[in-house]
Amino acid sequence: MTHHLTPPISIEEAKKLQTGDKVLITGTIYTARDAAHARLMNEKEIPFDIEGSVIYYVGPTPARNGEVIGAAGPTSSYRMDELAVPLMEKGLRMMIGKGDRSETFREKMIENHAVYLIATGGAGALLASKIKKRTLIKYEELGPEAIYKLEVENFPCFVAYDVHGNNIFKRSHS
Amino acid sequence: MREIDLSEVTEKIKETLIRINHELDDSLVTAFNRAKDKEKDDLSRSILDDIIQNQDIARKGSAPLCQDTGMVVVFAEIGSDLFYEGNLDEAINKGVSEAYTDGYLRKSVVNDPFDRINTKDNTPAIIHHKIVDGSQLKLNLASKGAGSENMSKVVMLKPSDGIEGVKQLVLDTIFDAGGKPCPPLIVGVGIGGNLEKSALIAKEAVLRDLDDESDNETIRAMERDLYEAINRLGVGPMGVGGETTCLAVKINTFPMHIASLPVAINIQCHSSRHEVIVL
């Protein structure tokens, strides 16, 4: 099944997503990976509206002249597990990355009605073509790890962990 | 004695790094298409389709294949009858610096394990030197991403663990890595030598041509068996399950101590960016 979603994402919308479903996101998502997550831990306020928001784990290549962004595929999500918990508690609804995450984290996600999506790793040029606008939000000094607001159109993802406890990485291993 | 100008090395390194970050080898693209035809599951096919579309878009030049444009690894074979004035490593690093700066590639190298300050031009490259006969300079270079490198390992097995012990270790490593190293993978295995030698030959194995098979009958059989066994693990493209977990297994070996059986497993993601330069 394919879902067309526009953030912010409500808990009701999140509940409709099933592991393995395709999701096409149109609208606003935010970038943050290792260094930005570490910094957000020490912030009193999150520098964007976190309720129902979507964070994309990405550190793009520099944009060529006339391009919005360089290659922009997902990075491995497991490194953000511990740092993402306080963000989910504040209202973060979706994370986009690649690869599996810890069981502890998956349980925390279910408690917080959060969904983990994966985008195709290594498809940096394809995913960049779905990003239409990029605005700096914070931590410019972190270079590719800065927080950016991205406007995306039909950004393709798959539901990896849904709020019902299903796991895409266990589909055929059992 | 033959003389070369090191500015040629810099220029060639720069041009090659920019190109391999935008264009995958045809043999790899053929392997993706073959894998897609074999997959029965919609989700697994859809991911392989993204990978195929991605390399088409990257080839046009607007953005590299992957945002992780890697740390550069070079195996330099220097002919003993070759002469050049200056420092080869400096010439290579200058090429890396220019490629990553002028070519809009990501600078992913930090200076120190704990300070972690970006060196801002993706240098230094990791350079391995070998003096060989002849008057050529051969540079086998790769842009190696960290997602797959982080899932690689060296294990010191016991000689009695034998072929089955090595195979089990490879299978466990690939299964445990799951989707993190961006399968479908190319798996390089180094068996023998010592701690660092096994890792070096595993890296050289990963850089072999996709259709290259070992000359040694036992090793060739291991490469084929492991290819089949890894694809039976069901990890699948990006870990979502399916028939295609690896595209190739390459094993390199080296003599070792009577008490040792070192095994290194170097994992390469589907975006295998490498080329051999001969000057």
Short mmCIF file of C-alpha atoms in Angstrom, two decimals:
data_model
loop_
_atom_site.label_atom_id
_atom_site.label_comp_id
_atom_site.label_asym_id
_atom_site.label_seq_id
_atom_site.Cartn_x
_atom_site.Cartn_y
_atom_site.Cartn_z
CA MET A 1 0.00 0.00 0.00
CA THR A 2 1.18 3.56 -0.76
CA HIS A 3 0.47 6.53 1.54
CA HIS A 4 0.82 10.19 0.52
CA LEU A 5 1.70 12.17 3.65
CA THR A 6 2.25 15.85 4.42
CA PRO A 7 3.90 16.73 7.78
CA PRO A 8 3.06 17.47 10.53
CA ILE A 9 1.94 13.86 10.96
CA SER A 10 -0.79 13.12 13.52
CA ILE A 11 -0.83 10.07 15.79
CA GLU A 12 -3.92 8.91 13.85
CA GLU A 13 -2.01 9.07 10.56
CA ALA A 14 0.95 7.26 12.12
CA LYS A 15 -1.31 4.40 13.27
CA LYS A 16 -2.47 3.74 9.70
CA LEU A 17 1.06 2.93 8.53
CA GLN A 18 2.08 -0.72 8.33
CA THR A 19 5.59 -2.12 8.03
CA GLY A 20 6.45 -2.60 4.34
CA ASP A 21 4.08 0.16 3.11
CA LYS A 22 5.46 2.76 0.76
CA VAL A 23 5.25 6.40 1.89
CA LEU A 24 5.60 9.43 -0.39
CA ILE A 25 6.19 12.58 1.65
CA THR A 26 5.39 16.03 0.27
CA GLY A 27 6.09 19.09 2.42
CA THR A 28 8.55 19.97 5.17
CA ILE A 29 11.12 17.64 6.76
CA TYR A 30 14.24 18.48 8.81
CA THR A 31 17.78 17.14 8.51
CA ALA A 32 19.79 16.10 11.59
CA ARG A 33 22.43 13.41 12.13
CA ASP A 34 25.13 12.59 14.72
CA ALA A 35 26.54 16.02 15.63
CA ALA A 36 23.20 17.89 15.40
CA HIS A 37 21.54 15.32 17.68
CA ALA A 38 24.34 15.70 20.23
CA ARG A 39 23.85 19.49 20.21
CA LEU A 40 20.04 19.29 20.45
CA MET A 41 20.44 17.37 23.74
CA ASN A 42 21.75 20.59 25.31
CA GLU A 43 19.19 22.98 23.82
CA LYS A 44 16.36 24.34 25.95
CA GLU A 45 14.17 24.62 22.86
CA ILE A 46 14.18 22.66 19.64
CA PRO A 47 14.82 25.20 16.83
CA PHE A 48 11.82 24.00 14.77
CA ASP A 49 8.26 22.88 15.44
CA ILE A 50 8.84 19.35 16.71
CA GLU A 51 5.18 18.28 17.13
CA GLY A 52 4.37 15.76 14.37
CA SER A 53 7.66 16.50 12.64
CA VAL A 54 9.85 14.31 10.44
CA ILE A 55 13.66 14.13 10.83
CA TYR A 56 15.83 12.83 8.00
CA TYR A 57 19.24 11.39 8.92
CA VAL A 58 21.35 12.83 6.11
CA GLY A 59 24.66 14.61 5.54
CA PRO A 60 24.55 15.73 1.89
CA THR A 61 27.40 16.53 -0.48
CA PRO A 62 27.76 20.25 -1.35
CA ALA A 63 25.28 21.56 -3.94
CA ARG A 64 26.62 22.32 -7.40
CA ASN A 65 25.77 25.77 -8.76
CA GLY A 66 22.09 25.92 -9.58
CA GLU A 67 21.23 22.74 -7.63
CA VAL A 68 19.22 22.72 -4.36
CA ILE A 69 21.38 20.08 -2.71
CA GLY A 70 24.04 17.47 -3.54
CA ALA A 71 23.63 13.71 -3.08
CA ALA A 72 21.25 13.24 -0.15
CA GLY A 73 20.68 9.60 0.77
CA PRO A 74 20.10 8.30 4.32
CA THR A 75 22.83 7.48 6.83
CA SER A 76 22.70 4.54 9.30
CA SER A 77 20.13 5.28 11.99
CA TYR A 78 21.43 3.16 14.89
CA ARG A 79 23.94 5.85 15.86
CA MET A 80 21.05 8.20 16.71
CA ASP A 81 19.09 5.72 18.89
CA GLU A 82 19.86 7.15 22.32
CA LEU A 83 19.79 10.78 21.20
CA ALA A 84 16.42 10.46 19.43
CA VAL A 85 14.46 9.35 22.51
CA PRO A 86 14.07 12.85 24.06
CA LEU A 87 13.00 14.18 20.64
CA MET A 88 10.23 11.57 20.36
CA GLU A 89 9.10 12.53 23.87
CA LYS A 90 8.76 16.12 22.62
CA GLY A 91 6.60 15.11 19.63
CA LEU A 92 8.91 13.88 16.85
CA ARG A 93 6.68 11.55 14.81
CA MET A 94 8.88 10.12 12.08
CA MET A 95 12.52 9.41 11.39
CA ILE A 96 13.97 8.54 7.99
CA GLY A 97 17.27 6.64 7.79
CA LYS A 98 18.64 3.22 6.90
CA GLY A 99 19.33 -0.05 8.70
CA ASP A 100 17.98 -1.54 11.90
CA ARG A 101 17.91 0.02 15.38
CA SER A 102 18.06 -1.33 18.91
CA GLU A 103 15.15 -3.24 20.45
CA THR A 104 15.10 -0.77 23.36
CA PHE A 105 14.69 2.05 20.87
CA ARG A 106 11.92 0.23 19.04
CA GLU A 107 9.99 -0.13 22.29
CA LYS A 108 10.45 3.60 23.02
CA MET A 109 9.09 4.35 19.54
CA ILE A 110 5.93 2.36 20.17
CA GLU A 111 5.41 4.18 23.52
CA ASN A 112 5.72 7.52 21.74
CA HIS A 113 3.63 6.61 18.64
CA ALA A 114 6.63 7.27 16.41
CA VAL A 115 7.34 5.58 13.07
CA TYR A 116 10.72 4.70 11.55
CA LEU A 117 10.97 4.89 7.77
CA ILE A 118 13.84 3.82 5.55
CA ALA A 119 14.85 5.39 2.27
CA THR A 120 17.07 3.48 -0.18
CA GLY A 121 20.67 3.74 1.06
CA GLY A 122 23.14 4.86 -1.57
CA ALA A 123 20.40 6.41 -3.71
CA GLY A 124 21.75 9.90 -3.01
CA ALA A 125 21.20 11.34 -6.48
CA LEU A 126 17.67 9.94 -6.83
CA LEU A 127 16.60 11.24 -3.40
CA ALA A 128 18.19 14.65 -4.05
CA SER A 129 15.95 15.00 -7.12
CA LYS A 130 12.91 14.94 -4.77
CA ILE A 131 14.21 17.87 -2.66
CA LYS A 132 12.93 21.19 -4.01
CA LYS A 133 14.12 23.73 -1.44
CA ARG A 134 16.61 23.90 1.41
CA THR A 135 16.79 26.48 4.26
CA LEU A 136 19.39 26.54 7.04
CA ILE A 137 17.87 26.27 10.52
CA LYS A 138 20.89 25.96 12.85
CA TYR A 139 24.53 24.89 13.34
CA GLU A 140 25.89 26.07 9.97
CA GLU A 141 29.39 25.38 11.34
CA LEU A 142 28.63 21.66 11.25
CA GLY A 143 28.71 21.73 7.43
CA PRO A 144 26.91 18.64 6.07
CA GLU A 145 25.70 17.90 9.62
CA ALA A 146 23.85 21.24 10.05
CA ILE A 147 20.08 21.26 10.57
CA TYR A 148 18.23 22.19 7.37
CA LYS A 149 14.55 22.51 6.58
CA LEU A 150 13.82 20.67 3.34
CA GLU A 151 10.78 21.02 1.11
CA VAL A 152 10.28 17.66 -0.58
CA GLU A 153 7.94 16.32 -3.26
CA ASN A 154 6.95 12.65 -3.32
CA PHE A 155 10.03 11.74 -1.27
CA PRO A 156 10.03 7.90 -1.38
CA CYS A 157 10.34 5.87 1.85
CA PHE A 158 9.24 2.52 3.24
CA VAL A 159 7.78 1.90 6.72
CA ALA A 160 10.43 -0.05 8.66
CA TYR A 161 9.05 -0.03 12.23
CA ASP A 162 5.34 0.76 12.61
CA VAL A 163 3.56 1.72 15.86
CA HIS A 164 2.12 -1.81 16.07
CA GLY A 165 5.51 -3.40 16.73
CA ASN A 166 6.27 -4.82 13.26
CA ASN A 167 9.83 -4.82 11.93
CA ILE A 168 10.76 -4.78 8.23
CA PHE A 169 14.15 -6.40 8.95
CA LYS A 170 12.47 -9.52 10.36
CA ARG A 171 10.24 -10.15 7.34
CA SER A 172 12.10 -13.09 5.90
CA HIS A 173 14.66 -13.92 8.56
CA SER A 174 12.28 -16.06 10.60
CA MET B 1 64.80 4.38 -16.07
CA ARG B 2 61.58 6.16 -17.00
CA GLU B 3 60.57 9.54 -15.62
CA ILE B 4 57.08 10.83 -14.85
CA ASP B 5 55.89 14.22 -13.68
CA LEU B 6 53.94 13.99 -10.41
CA SER B 7 51.52 16.68 -11.60
CA GLU B 8 50.18 13.95 -13.93
CA VAL B 9 49.42 11.82 -10.86
CA THR B 10 47.55 14.68 -9.19
CA GLU B 11 45.51 15.41 -12.32
CA LYS B 12 44.64 11.75 -12.92
CA ILE B 13 43.64 11.15 -9.27
CA LYS B 14 41.39 14.21 -9.33
CA GLU B 15 39.66 13.31 -12.59
CA THR B 16 39.18 9.67 -11.58
CA LEU B 17 37.74 10.40 -8.13
CA ILE B 18 35.15 12.81 -9.51
CA ARG B 19 34.16 10.37 -12.24
CA ILE B 20 33.87 7.23 -10.06
CA ASN B 21 31.65 9.13 -7.64
CA HIS B 22 29.18 9.74 -10.49
CA GLU B 23 29.50 6.68 -12.73
CA LEU B 24 29.35 3.06 -11.65
CA ASP B 25 31.08 0.36 -13.67
CA ASP B 26 28.85 -1.28 -16.30
CA SER B 27 29.44 -4.74 -14.81
CA LEU B 28 27.88 -3.54 -11.54
CA VAL B 29 24.85 -2.07 -13.29
CA THR B 30 24.37 -5.36 -15.15
CA ALA B 31 24.52 -7.17 -11.78
CA PHE B 32 21.82 -4.84 -10.34
CA ASN B 33 19.53 -5.54 -13.30
CA ARG B 34 20.11 -9.28 -13.04
CA ALA B 35 19.33 -9.13 -9.31
CA LYS B 36 16.13 -7.19 -9.94
CA ASP B 37 14.94 -9.77 -12.48
CA LYS B 38 15.51 -12.51 -9.89
CA GLU B 39 13.67 -10.85 -6.98
CA LYS B 40 10.06 -11.97 -6.55
CA ASP B 41 9.16 -9.61 -3.71
CA ASP B 42 7.78 -6.14 -4.64
CA LEU B 43 9.57 -4.29 -1.85
CA SER B 44 12.99 -5.82 -2.61
CA ARG B 45 12.52 -5.13 -6.34
CA SER B 46 11.49 -1.57 -5.61
CA ILE B 47 14.74 -0.95 -3.70
CA LEU B 48 16.85 -2.43 -6.51
CA ASP B 49 14.92 -0.23 -8.91
CA ASP B 50 15.84 2.86 -6.82
CA ILE B 51 19.50 1.80 -6.99
CA ILE B 52 19.33 1.41 -10.79
CA GLN B 53 17.54 4.74 -11.27
CA ASN B 54 20.01 6.42 -8.92
CA GLN B 55 23.06 5.52 -10.96
CA ASP B 56 21.29 6.81 -14.10
CA ILE B 57 20.65 10.18 -12.44
CA ALA B 58 24.16 10.42 -10.95
CA ARG B 59 25.73 9.70 -14.36
CA LYS B 60 24.16 12.95 -15.65
CA GLY B 61 26.31 14.82 -13.15
CA SER B 62 23.98 16.91 -10.96
CA ALA B 63 24.86 14.98 -7.79
CA PRO B 64 27.18 12.08 -6.84
CA LEU B 65 25.87 8.51 -6.44
CA CYS B 66 25.92 8.68 -2.65
CA GLN B 67 26.32 11.46 -0.09
CA ASP B 68 29.05 9.41 1.58
CA THR B 69 31.75 10.02 -1.00
CA GLY B 70 34.10 8.11 1.27
CA MET B 71 37.66 8.24 2.46
CA VAL B 72 40.16 7.57 -0.33
CA VAL B 73 42.22 4.37 -0.27
CA VAL B 74 45.13 3.91 -2.68
CA PHE B 75 47.24 0.82 -3.34
CA ALA B 76 50.31 2.20 -5.12
CA GLU B 77 52.59 -0.18 -7.04
CA ILE B 78 55.77 1.67 -7.90
CA GLY B 79 58.05 0.21 -10.57
CA SER B 80 61.69 0.10 -9.41
CA ASP B 81 62.78 1.56 -12.79
CA LEU B 82 60.49 4.55 -12.41
CA PHE B 83 61.85 7.96 -11.51
CA TYR B 84 60.00 11.03 -10.32
CA GLU B 85 60.98 14.21 -8.60
CA GLY B 86 59.07 15.09 -5.42
CA ASN B 87 56.79 13.25 -3.01
CA LEU B 88 54.28 10.74 -4.40
CA ASP B 89 52.00 10.85 -1.35
CA GLU B 90 51.81 14.63 -1.54
CA ALA B 91 50.87 14.41 -5.23
CA ILE B 92 48.12 11.87 -4.44
CA ASN B 93 46.75 13.95 -1.57
CA LYS B 94 46.75 17.07 -3.76
CA GLY B 95 44.60 15.16 -6.27
CA VAL B 96 42.23 14.09 -3.47
CA SER B 97 41.98 17.63 -2.13
CA GLU B 98 41.21 19.09 -5.57
CA ALA B 99 38.69 16.36 -6.42
CA TYR B 100 36.70 16.78 -3.20
CA THR B 101 36.81 20.58 -3.32
CA ASP B 102 36.29 21.31 -7.03
CA GLY B 103 34.12 18.21 -7.59
CA TYR B 104 31.52 19.04 -4.89
CA LEU B 105 32.18 15.80 -3.01
CA ARG B 106 31.60 15.52 0.74
CA LYS B 107 34.56 16.11 3.03
CA SER B 108 34.17 13.23 5.46
CA VAL B 109 37.59 13.08 7.15
CA VAL B 110 38.30 14.32 10.70
CA ASN B 111 41.78 14.95 12.10
CA ASP B 112 41.76 13.00 15.34
CA PRO B 113 39.74 10.25 17.07
CA PHE B 114 38.51 12.64 19.77
CA ASP B 115 39.00 16.22 18.56
CA ARG B 116 37.14 15.24 15.38
CA ILE B 117 37.86 18.44 13.47
CA ASN B 118 37.13 18.16 9.73
CA THR B 119 40.29 18.42 7.59
CA LYS B 120 38.09 20.26 5.05
CA ASP B 121 39.50 18.63 1.88
CA ASN B 122 39.01 14.90 2.61
CA THR B 123 42.76 14.34 3.07
CA PRO B 124 44.71 12.39 4.02
CA ALA B 125 44.12 9.42 1.74
CA ILE B 126 45.12 6.02 3.12
CA ILE B 127 48.04 5.00 0.90
CA HIS B 128 49.71 1.56 0.77
CA HIS B 129 52.99 1.25 -1.14
CA LYS B 130 54.58 -1.69 -2.88
CA ILE B 131 57.81 -1.63 -4.91
CA VAL B 132 57.48 -3.88 -7.99
CA ASP B 133 59.56 -4.69 -11.08
CA GLY B 134 59.21 -2.47 -14.15
CA SER B 135 58.81 1.23 -14.85
CA GLN B 136 55.07 1.77 -14.37
CA LEU B 137 53.08 3.43 -11.62
CA LYS B 138 49.84 1.58 -10.86
CA LEU B 139 47.34 3.22 -8.53
CA ASN B 140 44.38 1.12 -7.43
CA LEU B 141 42.08 3.62 -5.78
CA ALA B 142 38.68 3.62 -4.10
CA SER B 143 36.28 6.05 -2.44
CA LYS B 144 35.30 3.84 0.48
CA GLY B 145 32.16 4.72 2.46
CA ALA B 146 31.90 4.28 6.22
CA GLY B 147 28.52 2.52 6.39
CA SER B 148 30.01 -0.69 5.03
CA GLU B 149 33.48 -0.17 6.53
CA ASN B 150 31.91 0.06 10.02
CA MET B 151 30.46 -3.44 9.61
CA SER B 152 33.83 -4.97 8.61
CA LYS B 153 36.05 -6.94 11.02
CA VAL B 154 39.20 -8.97 11.69
CA VAL B 155 39.02 -12.18 13.74
CA MET B 156 41.93 -14.44 14.73
CA LEU B 157 40.53 -17.96 14.25
CA LYS B 158 42.31 -21.19 15.27
CA PRO B 159 43.89 -23.24 12.44
CA SER B 160 41.57 -26.12 13.42
CA ASP B 161 38.51 -23.95 12.61
CA GLY B 162 39.33 -24.60 8.94
CA ILE B 163 37.20 -23.82 5.90
CA GLU B 164 33.91 -24.32 7.73
CA GLY B 165 35.00 -21.99 10.53
CA VAL B 166 35.87 -19.25 8.05
CA LYS B 167 32.60 -19.67 6.15
CA GLN B 168 30.54 -19.50 9.35
CA LEU B 169 32.34 -16.33 10.43
CA VAL B 170 31.61 -14.66 7.08
CA LEU B 171 27.94 -15.68 7.19
CA ASP B 172 27.51 -14.48 10.80
CA THR B 173 29.17 -11.16 9.97
CA ILE B 174 26.93 -10.50 6.96
CA PHE B 175 23.78 -11.60 8.80
CA ASP B 176 24.52 -9.46 11.86
CA ALA B 177 25.28 -6.41 9.68
CA GLY B 178 21.77 -6.68 8.17
CA GLY B 179 20.76 -3.60 6.20
CA LYS B 180 23.36 -1.25 7.72
CA PRO B 181 26.17 -1.72 5.13
CA CYS B 182 23.74 -1.10 2.20
CA PRO B 183 23.31 -4.52 0.60
CA PRO B 184 23.53 -5.93 -2.03
CA LEU B 185 27.19 -6.18 -1.01
CA ILE B 186 30.54 -7.12 -2.41
CA VAL B 187 32.27 -9.17 0.27
CA GLY B 188 36.07 -9.16 0.44
CA VAL B 189 37.70 -11.82 2.62
CA GLY B 190 41.39 -11.88 3.55
CA ILE B 191 42.62 -15.17 4.99
CA GLY B 192 46.16 -15.51 6.36
CA GLY B 193 49.11 -13.25 7.00
CA ASN B 194 48.73 -11.64 10.41
CA LEU B 195 46.40 -9.07 11.93
CA GLU B 196 47.13 -6.21 9.51
CA LYS B 197 47.97 -8.33 6.46
CA SER B 198 44.59 -10.07 6.54
CA ALA B 199 42.85 -6.68 6.54
CA LEU B 200 44.99 -5.41 3.65
CA ILE B 201 44.33 -8.41 1.43
CA ALA B 202 40.61 -8.26 2.28
CA LYS B 203 40.57 -4.67 1.03
CA GLU B 204 42.43 -5.71 -2.14
CA ALA B 205 39.88 -8.52 -2.58
CA VAL B 206 36.98 -6.05 -2.47
CA LEU B 207 38.63 -4.11 -5.32
CA ARG B 208 38.91 -7.10 -7.68
CA ASP B 209 36.82 -7.07 -10.87
CA LEU B 210 33.26 -8.24 -10.30
CA ASP B 211 33.65 -11.32 -12.53
CA ASP B 212 37.18 -12.22 -11.37
CA GLU B 213 37.50 -15.64 -9.72
CA SER B 214 40.39 -17.02 -7.66
CA ASP B 215 43.05 -19.10 -9.49
CA ASN B 216 43.16 -21.49 -6.54
CA GLU B 217 40.59 -24.27 -6.84
CA THR B 218 39.77 -24.50 -3.12
CA ILE B 219 39.43 -20.75 -2.77
CA ARG B 220 37.35 -20.49 -5.96
CA ALA B 221 34.96 -23.11 -4.55
CA MET B 222 34.76 -21.14 -1.28
CA GLU B 223 33.97 -17.94 -3.19
CA ARG B 224 31.14 -19.69 -5.04
CA ASP B 225 29.78 -21.48 -1.95
CA LEU B 226 29.80 -18.30 0.12
CA TYR B 227 28.08 -16.35 -2.67
CA GLU B 228 25.24 -18.88 -2.64
CA ALA B 229 25.11 -19.17 1.16
CA ILE B 230 25.08 -15.39 1.73
CA ASN B 231 22.22 -15.02 -0.73
CA ARG B 232 20.30 -17.71 1.17
CA LEU B 233 20.54 -15.62 4.40
CA GLY B 234 17.54 -13.57 3.24
CA VAL B 235 18.97 -10.20 4.36
CA GLY B 236 18.08 -8.78 0.93
CA PRO B 237 18.46 -5.30 -0.59
CA MET B 238 18.87 -2.75 2.26
CA GLY B 239 18.02 -5.54 4.74
CA VAL B 240 14.30 -5.79 3.87
CA GLY B 241 14.55 -9.45 2.86
CA GLY B 242 14.97 -11.07 -0.53
CA GLU B 243 17.19 -13.11 -2.78
CA THR B 244 20.03 -10.60 -3.22
CA THR B 245 22.29 -9.96 -0.25
CA CYS B 246 25.59 -10.03 -2.14
CA LEU B 247 26.70 -9.55 -5.74
CA ALA B 248 30.11 -11.20 -5.33
CA VAL B 249 32.49 -12.78 -2.82
CA LYS B 250 36.24 -12.34 -3.35
CA ILE B 251 38.81 -14.15 -1.22
CA ASN B 252 42.54 -13.38 -1.11
CA THR B 253 45.03 -15.45 0.91
CA PHE B 254 48.61 -15.14 2.23
CA PRO B 255 50.97 -17.50 4.10
CA MET B 256 50.68 -17.36 7.90
CA HIS B 257 52.17 -18.57 11.18
CA ILE B 258 51.67 -22.24 12.13
CA ALA B 259 49.55 -21.12 15.11
CA SER B 260 47.32 -18.61 13.24
CA LEU B 261 44.30 -18.36 10.98
CA PRO B 262 43.59 -14.63 10.68
CA VAL B 263 40.40 -13.74 8.79
CA ALA B 264 39.39 -10.23 7.75
CA ILE B 265 36.02 -9.44 6.24
CA ASN B 266 35.84 -6.15 4.38
CA ILE B 267 32.34 -5.21 3.32
CA GLN B 268 31.65 -3.03 0.29
CA CYS B 269 28.21 -1.45 -0.27
CA HIS B 270 26.43 -1.66 -3.65
CA SER B 271 27.93 1.70 -4.64
CA SER B 272 31.38 0.25 -5.31
CA ARG B 273 33.50 3.15 -6.51
CA HIS B 274 37.01 2.18 -7.53
CA GLU B 275 39.36 2.19 -10.51
CA VAL B 276 42.92 1.29 -11.48
CA ILE B 277 45.11 4.06 -12.92
CA VAL B 278 48.28 3.08 -14.80
CA LEU B 279 50.85 5.75 -15.60
#
